[in-house]
PDB file of C-alpha atoms in Angstrom:
ATOM      1  CA  GLN A 557       0.240   0.201   0.003  1.00 93.00           C
ATOM      2  CA  VAL A 558       1.041   4.031  -0.294  1.00 97.00           C
ATOM      3  CA  GLN A 559      -0.540   6.889   1.181  1.00 98.00           C
ATOM      4  CA  LEU A 560       0.233  10.212  -0.717  1.00 98.00           C
ATOM      5  CA  VAL A 561      -0.129  13.382   0.090  1.00 98.00           C
ATOM      6  CA  GLU A 562      -0.242  16.505  -2.092  1.00 97.00           C
ATOM      7  CA  SER A 563       0.149  20.166  -0.677  1.00 98.00           C
ATOM      8  CA  GLY A 564       1.679  24.078  -1.927  1.00 98.00           C
ATOM      9  CA  GLY A 565      -0.997  24.686  -4.008  1.00 97.00           C
ATOM     10  CA  GLY A 566      -2.669  28.604  -4.125  1.00 98.00           C
ATOM     11  CA  LEU A 567      -3.212  31.350  -6.153  1.00 98.00           C
ATOM     12  CA  VAL A 568      -0.798  32.455  -8.222  1.00 98.00           C
ATOM     13  CA  GLN A 569      -1.033  35.493 -11.074  1.00 98.00           C
ATOM     14  CA  ALA A 570       0.376  34.324 -14.743  1.00 98.00           C
ATOM     15  CA  GLY A 571       3.255  34.323 -15.333  1.00 98.00           C
ATOM     16  CA  GLY A 572       4.191  33.404 -11.751  1.00 98.00           C
ATOM     17  CA  SER A 573       5.753  30.010 -10.546  1.00 98.00           C
ATOM     18  CA  LEU A 574       4.572  27.115  -7.369  1.00 98.00           C
ATOM     19  CA  ARG A 575       6.302  24.075  -5.948  1.00 98.00           C
ATOM     20  CA  LEU A 576       4.001  21.298  -5.345  1.00 98.00           C
ATOM     21  CA  SER A 577       4.466  18.460  -3.236  1.00 98.00           C
ATOM     22  CA  CYS A 578       3.789  14.748  -3.061  1.00 98.00           C
ATOM     23  CA  ALA A 579       4.782  13.479   0.034  1.00 98.00           C
ATOM     24  CA  ALA A 580       4.348   9.377   0.285  1.00 98.00           C
ATOM     25  CA  SER A 581       4.708   6.936   3.222  1.00 96.00           C
ATOM     26  CA  GLY A 582       4.064   2.583   3.408  1.00 96.00           C
ATOM     27  CA  ARG A 583       5.698   0.858   0.312  1.00 93.00           C
ATOM     28  CA  THR A 584       9.551   1.405  -0.204  1.00 94.00           C
ATOM     29  CA  PHE A 585       9.632   5.004  -2.097  1.00 95.00           C
ATOM     30  CA  SER A 586      12.380   4.222  -4.667  1.00 95.00           C
ATOM     31  CA  SER A 587       9.969   0.875  -5.825  1.00 95.00           C
ATOM     32  CA  TYR A 588       7.395   2.639  -7.761  1.00 97.00           C
ATOM     33  CA  ALA A 589       7.484   5.318 -10.759  1.00 97.00           C
ATOM     34  CA  MET A 590       4.756   8.158  -9.856  1.00 98.00           C
ATOM     35  CA  GLY A 591       2.969  11.039 -11.833  1.00 98.00           C
ATOM     36  CA  TRP A 592       1.364  13.856 -11.650  1.00 98.00           C
ATOM     37  CA  PHE A 593      -1.955  14.743 -13.293  1.00 98.00           C
ATOM     38  CA  ARG A 594      -4.758  17.182 -13.280  1.00 98.00           C
ATOM     39  CA  GLN A 595      -8.483  17.442 -13.791  1.00 98.00           C
ATOM     40  CA  ALA A 596      -9.708  21.377 -14.863  1.00 97.00           C
ATOM     41  CA  PRO A 597     -13.621  21.851 -13.919  1.00 92.00           C
ATOM     42  CA  GLY A 598     -15.646  19.911 -16.726  1.00 94.00           C
ATOM     43  CA  LYS A 599     -12.549  18.572 -18.015  1.00 96.00           C
ATOM     44  CA  GLU A 600     -11.245  14.603 -18.376  1.00 96.00           C
ATOM     45  CA  ARG A 601      -8.176  13.907 -15.782  1.00 97.00           C
ATOM     46  CA  GLU A 602      -5.474  14.734 -18.304  1.00 98.00           C
ATOM     47  CA  PHE A 603      -1.731  13.675 -17.909  1.00 98.00           C
ATOM     48  CA  VAL A 604       0.776  16.450 -16.511  1.00 98.00           C
ATOM     49  CA  ALA A 605       3.952  14.673 -15.804  1.00 98.00           C
ATOM     50  CA  ALA A 606       5.845  11.560 -14.870  1.00 98.00           C
ATOM     51  CA  ILE A 607       9.034   9.973 -13.446  1.00 98.00           C
ATOM     52  CA  SER A 608      11.292   7.089 -13.514  1.00 97.00           C
ATOM     53  CA  ARG A 609      11.801   5.276  -9.407  1.00 97.00           C
ATOM     54  CA  SER A 610      15.069   6.277  -9.900  1.00 96.00           C
ATOM     55  CA  GLY A 611      14.599   9.793 -10.640  1.00 96.00           C
ATOM     56  CA  GLY A 612      16.707   9.203 -14.201  1.00 97.00           C
ATOM     57  CA  SER A 613      13.962   9.307 -16.785  1.00 97.00           C
ATOM     58  CA  THR A 614      10.870  11.861 -16.847  1.00 98.00           C
ATOM     59  CA  TYR A 615       7.946  12.636 -19.497  1.00 98.00           C
ATOM     60  CA  TYR A 616       5.912  15.311 -19.924  1.00 98.00           C
ATOM     61  CA  ALA A 617       2.448  16.522 -21.400  1.00 98.00           C
ATOM     62  CA  ASP A 618       3.442  18.837 -24.708  1.00 98.00           C
ATOM     63  CA  SER A 619       1.546  21.612 -22.400  1.00 98.00           C
ATOM     64  CA  VAL A 620       3.948  22.034 -20.191  1.00 98.00           C
ATOM     65  CA  LYS A 621       6.947  21.192 -21.574  1.00 98.00           C
ATOM     66  CA  GLY A 622       9.713  23.566 -20.765  1.00 98.00           C
ATOM     67  CA  ARG A 623       7.520  25.335 -17.721  1.00 98.00           C
ATOM     68  CA  PHE A 624       6.905  22.203 -15.304  1.00 98.00           C
ATOM     69  CA  THR A 625       9.532  20.389 -14.148  1.00 98.00           C
ATOM     70  CA  ILE A 626       9.222  16.852 -12.031  1.00 98.00           C
ATOM     71  CA  SER A 627      11.531  15.917  -9.754  1.00 98.00           C
ATOM     72  CA  ARG A 628      11.930  13.131  -6.398  1.00 98.00           C
ATOM     73  CA  ASP A 629      13.546  12.652  -3.696  1.00 98.00           C
ATOM     74  CA  ASN A 630      14.099   9.283  -2.279  1.00 97.00           C
ATOM     75  CA  ALA A 631      15.626   9.636   0.343  1.00 97.00           C
ATOM     76  CA  LYS A 632      12.525  12.098   1.448  1.00 97.00           C
ATOM     77  CA  ASN A 633      10.695   9.978   0.141  1.00 98.00           C
ATOM     78  CA  THR A 634       8.274  13.092  -1.341  1.00 98.00           C
ATOM     79  CA  MET A 635       7.720  13.901  -5.305  1.00 98.00           C
ATOM     80  CA  TYR A 636       7.843  17.482  -7.051  1.00 98.00           C
ATOM     81  CA  LEU A 637       6.419  19.149  -9.028  1.00 98.00           C
ATOM     82  CA  GLN A 638       7.585  22.856 -10.109  1.00 98.00           C
ATOM     83  CA  MET A 639       5.994  24.602 -12.088  1.00 98.00           C
ATOM     84  CA  ASN A 640       7.253  27.892 -13.880  1.00 98.00           C
ATOM     85  CA  SER A 641       5.459  30.642 -16.630  1.00 98.00           C
ATOM     86  CA  LEU A 642       1.791  29.973 -15.134  1.00 98.00           C
ATOM     87  CA  LYS A 643      -0.777  30.358 -17.158  1.00 98.00           C
ATOM     88  CA  PRO A 644      -4.530  30.375 -16.588  1.00 97.00           C
ATOM     89  CA  GLU A 645      -5.742  26.742 -18.605  1.00 97.00           C
ATOM     90  CA  ASP A 646      -3.187  25.442 -15.745  1.00 98.00           C
ATOM     91  CA  THR A 647      -5.935  26.205 -13.183  1.00 98.00           C
ATOM     92  CA  ALA A 648      -6.991  22.750 -11.997  1.00 98.00           C
ATOM     93  CA  VAL A 649      -6.708  19.986  -9.531  1.00 98.00           C
ATOM     94  CA  TYR A 650      -3.822  18.404  -9.491  1.00 98.00           C
ATOM     95  CA  TYR A 651      -2.774  14.756  -8.448  1.00 98.00           C
ATOM     96  CA  CYS A 652      -0.574  12.645  -7.234  1.00 98.00           C
ATOM     97  CA  ALA A 653      -0.751   9.331  -9.067  1.00 98.00           C
ATOM     98  CA  ALA A 654       2.055   5.862  -7.906  1.00 97.00           C
ATOM     99  CA  ASP A 655       2.826   2.596  -8.997  1.00 93.00           C
ATOM    100  CA  PRO A 656       2.051   2.555 -12.923  1.00 94.00           C
ATOM    101  CA  SER A 657       1.243  -0.949 -13.712  1.00 92.00           C
ATOM    102  CA  GLY A 658       1.631   0.099 -17.193  1.00 82.00           C
ATOM    103  CA  GLY A 659       2.706   3.175 -19.604  1.00 91.00           C
ATOM    104  CA  TYR A 660       2.908   6.286 -17.520  1.00 95.00           C
ATOM    105  CA  TYR A 661       0.961   8.629 -19.685  1.00 96.00           C
ATOM    106  CA  HIS A 662      -2.751   6.755 -18.527  1.00 95.00           C
ATOM    107  CA  SER A 663      -4.574   7.884 -15.161  1.00 95.00           C
ATOM    108  CA  ARG A 664      -6.075   4.204 -15.656  1.00 95.00           C
ATOM    109  CA  ASN A 665      -2.967   2.135 -14.980  1.00 96.00           C
ATOM    110  CA  TYR A 666      -1.739   4.179 -12.192  1.00 97.00           C
ATOM    111  CA  ASN A 667      -2.929   2.549  -8.911  1.00 96.00           C
ATOM    112  CA  TYR A 668      -2.515   5.008  -6.171  1.00 97.00           C
ATOM    113  CA  TRP A 669      -3.831   8.686  -5.446  1.00 98.00           C
ATOM    114  CA  GLY A 670      -3.601  11.450  -3.845  1.00 98.00           C
ATOM    115  CA  GLN A 671      -6.422  13.343  -2.891  1.00 97.00           C
ATOM    116  CA  GLY A 672      -5.342  16.504  -4.993  1.00 98.00           C
ATOM    117  CA  THR A 673      -4.059  20.275  -4.187  1.00 98.00           C
ATOM    118  CA  ARG A 674      -5.854  23.034  -6.332  1.00 98.00           C
ATOM    119  CA  VAL A 675      -4.016  24.816  -8.499  1.00 98.00           C
ATOM    120  CA  THR A 676      -5.868  28.654  -9.571  1.00 98.00           C
ATOM    121  CA  VAL A 677      -4.176  31.120 -12.297  1.00 98.00           C
ATOM    122  CA  SER A 678      -5.325  34.372 -12.213  1.00 97.00           C
ATOM    123  CA  SER A 679      -5.542  36.262 -15.600  1.00 93.00           C
TER     124      SER A 679
END
């Protein structure tokens, strides 16, 4: 079992930055890959970024590439999402997810989810 708790969401102006954190507990943190997803009002949950178990490989949605950076600290059992140059269209609830049983890009592949943290970007 894995428990995930996100933090760091909030209200920010367009062009600003936020850093989300996802603290994990339960299974050995370095034994599973992780990802970030987001869901805007009225839209489906979408892939944002993913990171391998060691942190050596990262993957991004085209919409955030070059602006967001995913990372993890296996000593602190924590994953991060640094979000820069935020846009109003980044407004969503952001979820961290763990232990994909297949590819990284589909939410259905992930076995564990946090409760989400809301990010609002004002124009």
